[in-house]
Structures are given as C-alpha cells and as structure tokens.
Amino acid sequence: MTSMLGVALGVAALITVLSVMNGFEKELRERILGMTSHAFVTGSDGTLADWEKAEVLIEGFPRVMNTAPFVEGQAMLNQGSRVRGTQIRGVDPALEPKVSSIGDKIIQGRFDSLQPGSYGIILGKDLAIAMGVGTGDKITVITPHVTPTPAGVIPRLKRLTVSGVFEIGMYEYDSALAIMNIEDAANLFRIPGKVTGLRLQLDDVYQAPRITRELLQTLPAEYRAADWTYQHANFFRALKTEKTVMFVILMLIVAVAAFNIVSTLVMMVTDKYADIAILRTLGMSPRGIMGIFMVQGIVIGLIGTILGVIGGVILALNVSNIIAWIETILGYQFLPAEVYYISDLPSDLHWNDVTVIGITAFVLSILSTIYPSWRAAQVKPAEALRYD
C-alpha cells in the first residue's frame, strides 16, 4: 500500500503541476494576443505610405481574416514632477476591434472617444496610477523628434487629454502602453498620411509563423512581416523550457516511488527465502519465481499509476476552486494581483500529458521489479533451507 501511494502521489503531483503550468501559459498567451496582433506587415523603412494598397494585397490572401492599420512609437509622459517612458500606439477605433480586444478592456471612458483631432489618450491602469491622472486630466507627451528654434533644438511637446483607462491584466501592458487615434499619433510622430504597418488577424493563431512566411512570398519585396511568436519568442521559449525542466524534476518523485517498489520487493524476497526454496524443490523454475515477483511489482505500479492518474485529473480540473476555498479559509491570497501577472491559479489539462506521465510511471514501475525478481530467481534451495 505504501508503494502504491508513493507512485499515486508522484503521478498526481506531476499531472496537477503540468496542468497549472499549461493554464498559466494559455492565460498569458490569450492576454498577450488580446493586445498583440497575430502578425503585422510594414515597409522596408518601418512605415507604410500607401497602406490601403497593401491592405488590398493582404486581404486577398485566404488565411488573413482581418486587418487594421496602426502607428507606434516611443515617448515620455510628463505630469508635474512625474515622468514615465511609454509606448504609444495609434489605432483606428472602428477597425482595431477586428484584430485586438483592447476595446473590451476599457475600465474608464470610452474607446470610441479617440476621434481624429481630439488628441485624446487612453492609458494603462498602472501607467495612469503612476502618473496620478484619470479621465479628463491633461498630460504632456514628449517625443524623440526635435523642433529647431533660434535658441537651439527642443523636444517636441504635446498636451493631451486622458480620455480613458484600460486594464489588460498584464503589468507589461498596463504600465507602459498608451492608445491614441491613428491620425493624431501619425501627426505626433511626424509621419502624416503614413502608418507604421498593418496588424493582421489570421485564421489559425498557432500557425502564424508558417502563414506569415507564405504571405511574404506573395507580397512585393519592399514589405516586411513578423508574427506574434517572433515578437515574444524569448518569453514563450522560457515557458517551454520551464515546463520541460519541471517535468524532469517532478518525474524524479515518480522515480523515488519506483525505487520504493524495489525496496519493498527486496525485503519481501529476503523474508520469503524459505518459501522460494521450497517452491524450487517442488520443481518451479527460476523464470517462474522471477515472474511471481514481477507480477507483484507490476500490479503495485499499475494500481498506483491508475490511482495517481484519477487523482491528478480530478485535482487538475478543480485546482482553481480548491485554491480559492483555501484562500477563503486562511484569509490569505497566494498570488496577489499587484505582484503577479495572474492572480488566480488557472489549469489546462492536456490528455497527451496525462498519457505520457502514466506510461512513464508504469514503465519505471516495471523496470523497478527486474532486480528484486532476478534476485529471487537466484535463490539456491540448499543454502536457503540449510538452517530450517
């Protein structure tokens, strides 16, 4: 029973932890894709002068569902003594909802308030808090473009009105992103009549790299394109590496449980020396003796693995509710929103992970029975019964 529980706990822990890591990866991916387009197309100089022409070419590609132009640039925000660097993105309020969910994340103001010439700006929640501003307040934007004057060059300044606040749920965006109308942003960054590029929504977000390569082959040579995996390659590569390392580390728990099967069978072989010798004198072959102990070890591993898979699946499917219940009982939040990207504990159960874990645990259990069974088969009846 101890050996079975050891295998079951190891398998259940591994399934639960990998499901939680899958949940975090899925949640982060959805939040990132809520602000980042599946792919984007720009010109060789980083701008598109005739973006309507490019839009016609791109929309003719069957795997592109929607497009929307955008302007993007770096700037400084100033309010009194507070200064903060930010990334300003100019969008068309009518087209942007086709490629992102920013319009659904507004918690103050209205997304459609970004009209041409209004020079309104929508800030991320953490950015608005850091600058100490809210809807209706004025804020100064300082761009890297300079204006020549008789007294020398001075930075380009523009006084804007905060027309809203959004909250994505990721500090990276909520603390460093601001949204403007696309025409106002183009004038601010001195590219009137141009855009930085076109944001694309594809029919399959997970095939974005391949679709982007196919799209580039159909476009003229002056166009450049990149997909969302390229923009966040290091981030998702780190998540994948972390998941692999966690799998290896937690599989050691299962290995320890399998080693427990070895110790259990070795002790049983020692305890049953006389019984093994009697069976040998009655004519049982070494292979038959070995089979007895292998069957016992396999049954222990099989039952432990099945119990672990059942327990792990149940726990993975209900881990969010269990953690919420524990937090309510203890009055303590394990993942405070002001510290972590995600304040809850999401879980995404992948059945292929469950299959791999179950098969690996069972194989380790089978391997752990080989040495004790072989040792039992080597018992010599005469020596075992000499003092009995």
mmCIF file with all atom_site columns, N, CA, C and O in Angstrom, residues 102-122:
data_model
loop_
_atom_site.group_PDB
_atom_site.id
_atom_site.type_symbol
_atom_site.label_atom_id
_atom_site.label_alt_id
_atom_site.label_comp_id
_atom_site.label_asym_id
_atom_site.label_entity_id
_atom_site.label_seq_id
_atom_site.pdbx_PDB_ins_code
_atom_site.Cartn_x
_atom_site.Cartn_y
_atom_site.Cartn_z
_atom_site.occupancy
_atom_site.B_iso_or_equiv
_atom_site.pdbx_formal_charge
_atom_site.auth_seq_id
_atom_site.auth_comp_id
_atom_site.auth_asym_id
_atom_site.auth_atom_id
_atom_site.pdbx_PDB_model_num
ATOM 1  N N  . ILE A 1 102 ? -8.663  45.299 -27.248 1.00 0.00 ? 102 ILE A N  1
ATOM 2  C CA . ILE A 1 102 ? -8.413  46.467 -26.404 1.00 0.00 ? 102 ILE A CA 1
ATOM 3  C C  . ILE A 1 102 ? -9.709  47.208 -26.091 1.00 0.00 ? 102 ILE A C  1
ATOM 4  O O  . ILE A 1 102 ? -9.893  47.740 -24.990 1.00 0.00 ? 102 ILE A O  1
ATOM 5  N N  . GLY A 1 103 ? -10.651 47.232 -27.028 1.00 0.00 ? 103 GLY A N  1
ATOM 6  C CA . GLY A 1 103 ? -11.904 47.942 -26.792 1.00 0.00 ? 103 GLY A CA 1
ATOM 7  C C  . GLY A 1 103 ? -12.727 47.350 -25.661 1.00 0.00 ? 103 GLY A C  1
ATOM 8  O O  . GLY A 1 103 ? -13.516 48.048 -25.017 1.00 0.00 ? 103 GLY A O  1
ATOM 9  N N  . ASP A 1 104 ? -12.530 46.061 -25.377 1.00 0.00 ? 104 ASP A N  1
ATOM 10 C CA . ASP A 1 104 ? -13.272 45.398 -24.302 1.00 0.00 ? 104 ASP A CA 1
ATOM 11 C C  . ASP A 1 104 ? -12.593 45.553 -22.946 1.00 0.00 ? 104 ASP A C  1
ATOM 12 O O  . ASP A 1 104 ? -13.142 45.117 -21.936 1.00 0.00 ? 104 ASP A O  1
ATOM 13 N N  . LYS A 1 105 ? -11.390 46.137 -22.918 1.00 0.00 ? 105 LYS A N  1
ATOM 14 C CA . LYS A 1 105 ? -10.629 46.241 -21.679 1.00 0.00 ? 105 LYS A CA 1
ATOM 15 C C  . LYS A 1 105 ? -10.692 47.639 -21.066 1.00 0.00 ? 105 LYS A C  1
ATOM 16 O O  . LYS A 1 105 ? -9.987  47.914 -20.094 1.00 0.00 ? 105 LYS A O  1
ATOM 17 N N  . ILE A 1 106 ? -11.514 48.520 -21.618 1.00 0.00 ? 106 ILE A N  1
ATOM 18 C CA . ILE A 1 106 ? -11.630 49.887 -21.099 1.00 0.00 ? 106 ILE A CA 1
ATOM 19 C C  . ILE A 1 106 ? -12.410 49.866 -19.781 1.00 0.00 ? 106 ILE A C  1
ATOM 20 O O  . ILE A 1 106 ? -13.533 49.350 -19.730 1.00 0.00 ? 106 ILE A O  1
ATOM 21 N N  . ILE A 1 107 ? -11.803 50.398 -18.706 1.00 0.00 ? 107 ILE A N  1
ATOM 22 C CA . ILE A 1 107 ? -12.484 50.435 -17.408 1.00 0.00 ? 107 ILE A CA 1
ATOM 23 C C  . ILE A 1 107 ? -12.926 51.850 -17.044 1.00 0.00 ? 107 ILE A C  1
ATOM 24 O O  . ILE A 1 107 ? -13.720 52.033 -16.124 1.00 0.00 ? 107 ILE A O  1
ATOM 25 N N  . GLN A 1 108 ? -12.389 52.846 -17.754 1.00 0.00 ? 108 GLN A N  1
ATOM 26 C CA . GLN A 1 108 ? -12.828 54.234 -17.600 1.00 0.00 ? 108 GLN A CA 1
ATOM 27 C C  . GLN A 1 108 ? -12.874 54.875 -18.976 1.00 0.00 ? 108 GLN A C  1
ATOM 28 O O  . GLN A 1 108 ? -11.999 54.656 -19.804 1.00 0.00 ? 108 GLN A O  1
ATOM 29 N N  . GLY A 1 109 ? -13.899 55.700 -19.219 1.00 0.00 ? 109 GLY A N  1
ATOM 30 C CA . GLY A 1 109 ? -14.006 56.370 -20.502 1.00 0.00 ? 109 GLY A CA 1
ATOM 31 C C  . GLY A 1 109 ? -14.548 55.452 -21.587 1.00 0.00 ? 109 GLY A C  1
ATOM 32 O O  . GLY A 1 109 ? -15.056 54.357 -21.330 1.00 0.00 ? 109 GLY A O  1
ATOM 33 N N  . ARG A 1 110 ? -14.384 55.873 -22.825 1.00 0.00 ? 110 ARG A N  1
ATOM 34 C CA . ARG A 1 110 ? -14.898 55.138 -23.973 1.00 0.00 ? 110 ARG A CA 1
ATOM 35 C C  . ARG A 1 110 ? -13.810 55.018 -25.039 1.00 0.00 ? 110 ARG A C  1
ATOM 36 O O  . ARG A 1 110 ? -13.056 55.954 -25.292 1.00 0.00 ? 110 ARG A O  1
ATOM 37 N N  . PHE A 1 111 ? -13.764 53.851 -25.668 1.00 0.00 ? 111 PHE A N  1
ATOM 38 C CA . PHE A 1 111 ? -12.764 53.620 -26.705 1.00 0.00 ? 111 PHE A CA 1
ATOM 39 C C  . PHE A 1 111 ? -13.043 54.478 -27.936 1.00 0.00 ? 111 PHE A C  1
ATOM 40 O O  . PHE A 1 111 ? -12.115 54.962 -28.589 1.00 0.00 ? 111 PHE A O  1
ATOM 41 N N  . ASP A 1 112 ? -14.320 54.674 -28.263 1.00 0.00 ? 112 ASP A N  1
ATOM 42 C CA . ASP A 1 112 ? -14.654 55.452 -29.456 1.00 0.00 ? 112 ASP A CA 1
ATOM 43 C C  . ASP A 1 112 ? -14.489 56.957 -29.250 1.00 0.00 ? 112 ASP A C  1
ATOM 44 O O  . ASP A 1 112 ? -14.792 57.747 -30.147 1.00 0.00 ? 112 ASP A O  1
ATOM 45 N N  . SER A 1 113 ? -13.998 57.372 -28.065 1.00 0.00 ? 113 SER A N  1
ATOM 46 C CA . SER A 1 113 ? -13.722 58.796 -27.835 1.00 0.00 ? 113 SER A CA 1
ATOM 47 C C  . SER A 1 113 ? -12.446 59.242 -28.544 1.00 0.00 ? 113 SER A C  1
ATOM 48 O O  . SER A 1 113 ? -12.158 60.440 -28.614 1.00 0.00 ? 113 SER A O  1
ATOM 49 N N  . LEU A 1 114 ? -11.677 58.303 -29.062 1.00 0.00 ? 114 LEU A N  1
ATOM 50 C CA . LEU A 1 114 ? -10.433 58.630 -29.765 1.00 0.00 ? 114 LEU A CA 1
ATOM 51 C C  . LEU A 1 114 ? -10.755 59.064 -31.188 1.00 0.00 ? 114 LEU A C  1
ATOM 52 O O  . LEU A 1 114 ? -10.545 58.330 -32.158 1.00 0.00 ? 114 LEU A O  1
ATOM 53 N N  . GLN A 1 115 ? -11.261 60.253 -31.330 1.00 0.00 ? 115 GLN A N  1
ATOM 54 C CA . GLN A 1 115 ? -11.612 60.794 -32.639 1.00 0.00 ? 115 GLN A CA 1
ATOM 55 C C  . GLN A 1 115 ? -10.458 61.630 -33.197 1.00 0.00 ? 115 GLN A C  1
ATOM 56 O O  . GLN A 1 115 ? -9.679  62.206 -32.435 1.00 0.00 ? 115 GLN A O  1
ATOM 57 N N  . PRO A 1 116 ? -10.314 61.698 -34.526 1.00 0.00 ? 116 PRO A N  1
ATOM 58 C CA . PRO A 1 116 ? -9.231  62.499 -35.119 1.00 0.00 ? 116 PRO A CA 1
ATOM 59 C C  . PRO A 1 116 ? -9.301  63.958 -34.672 1.00 0.00 ? 116 PRO A C  1
ATOM 60 O O  . PRO A 1 116 ? -10.377 64.568 -34.672 1.00 0.00 ? 116 PRO A O  1
ATOM 61 N N  . GLY A 1 117 ? -8.164  64.506 -34.282 1.00 0.00 ? 117 GLY A N  1
ATOM 62 C CA . GLY A 1 117 ? -8.094  65.895 -33.864 1.00 0.00 ? 117 GLY A CA 1
ATOM 63 C C  . GLY A 1 117 ? -8.415  66.130 -32.403 1.00 0.00 ? 117 GLY A C  1
ATOM 64 O O  . GLY A 1 117 ? -8.191  67.229 -31.891 1.00 0.00 ? 117 GLY A O  1
ATOM 65 N N  . SER A 1 118 ? -8.914  65.102 -31.717 1.00 0.00 ? 118 SER A N  1
ATOM 66 C CA . SER A 1 118 ? -9.246  65.278 -30.297 1.00 0.00 ? 118 SER A CA 1
ATOM 67 C C  . SER A 1 118 ? -8.001  65.216 -29.414 1.00 0.00 ? 118 SER A C  1
ATOM 68 O O  . SER A 1 118 ? -7.991  65.735 -28.303 1.00 0.00 ? 118 SER A O  1
ATOM 69 N N  . TYR A 1 119 ? -6.977  64.571 -29.918 1.00 0.00 ? 119 TYR A N  1
ATOM 70 C CA . TYR A 1 119 ? -5.732  64.366 -29.172 1.00 0.00 ? 119 TYR A CA 1
ATOM 71 C C  . TYR A 1 119 ? -6.022  63.847 -27.760 1.00 0.00 ? 119 TYR A C  1
ATOM 72 O O  . TYR A 1 119 ? -5.513  64.326 -26.765 1.00 0.00 ? 119 TYR A O  1
ATOM 73 N N  . GLY A 1 120 ? -6.881  62.820 -27.744 1.00 0.00 ? 120 GLY A N  1
ATOM 74 C CA . GLY A 1 120 ? -7.125  62.102 -26.502 1.00 0.00 ? 120 GLY A CA 1
ATOM 75 C C  . GLY A 1 120 ? -6.183  60.919 -26.399 1.00 0.00 ? 120 GLY A C  1
ATOM 76 O O  . GLY A 1 120 ? -5.628  60.447 -27.403 1.00 0.00 ? 120 GLY A O  1
ATOM 77 N N  . ILE A 1 121 ? -5.991  60.413 -25.198 1.00 0.00 ? 121 ILE A N  1
ATOM 78 C CA . ILE A 1 121 ? -5.088  59.292 -24.978 1.00 0.00 ? 121 ILE A CA 1
ATOM 79 C C  . ILE A 1 121 ? -5.683  58.391 -23.901 1.00 0.00 ? 121 ILE A C  1
ATOM 80 O O  . ILE A 1 121 ? -6.238  58.869 -22.913 1.00 0.00 ? 121 ILE A O  1
ATOM 81 N N  . ILE A 1 122 ? -5.616  57.089 -24.136 1.00 0.00 ? 122 ILE A N  1
ATOM 82 C CA . ILE A 1 122 ? -6.090  56.096 -23.172 1.00 0.00 ? 122 ILE A CA 1
ATOM 83 C C  . ILE A 1 122 ? -4.873  55.402 -22.578 1.00 0.00 ? 122 ILE A C  1
ATOM 84 O O  . ILE A 1 122 ? -4.044  54.856 -23.325 1.00 0.00 ? 122 ILE A O  1
#
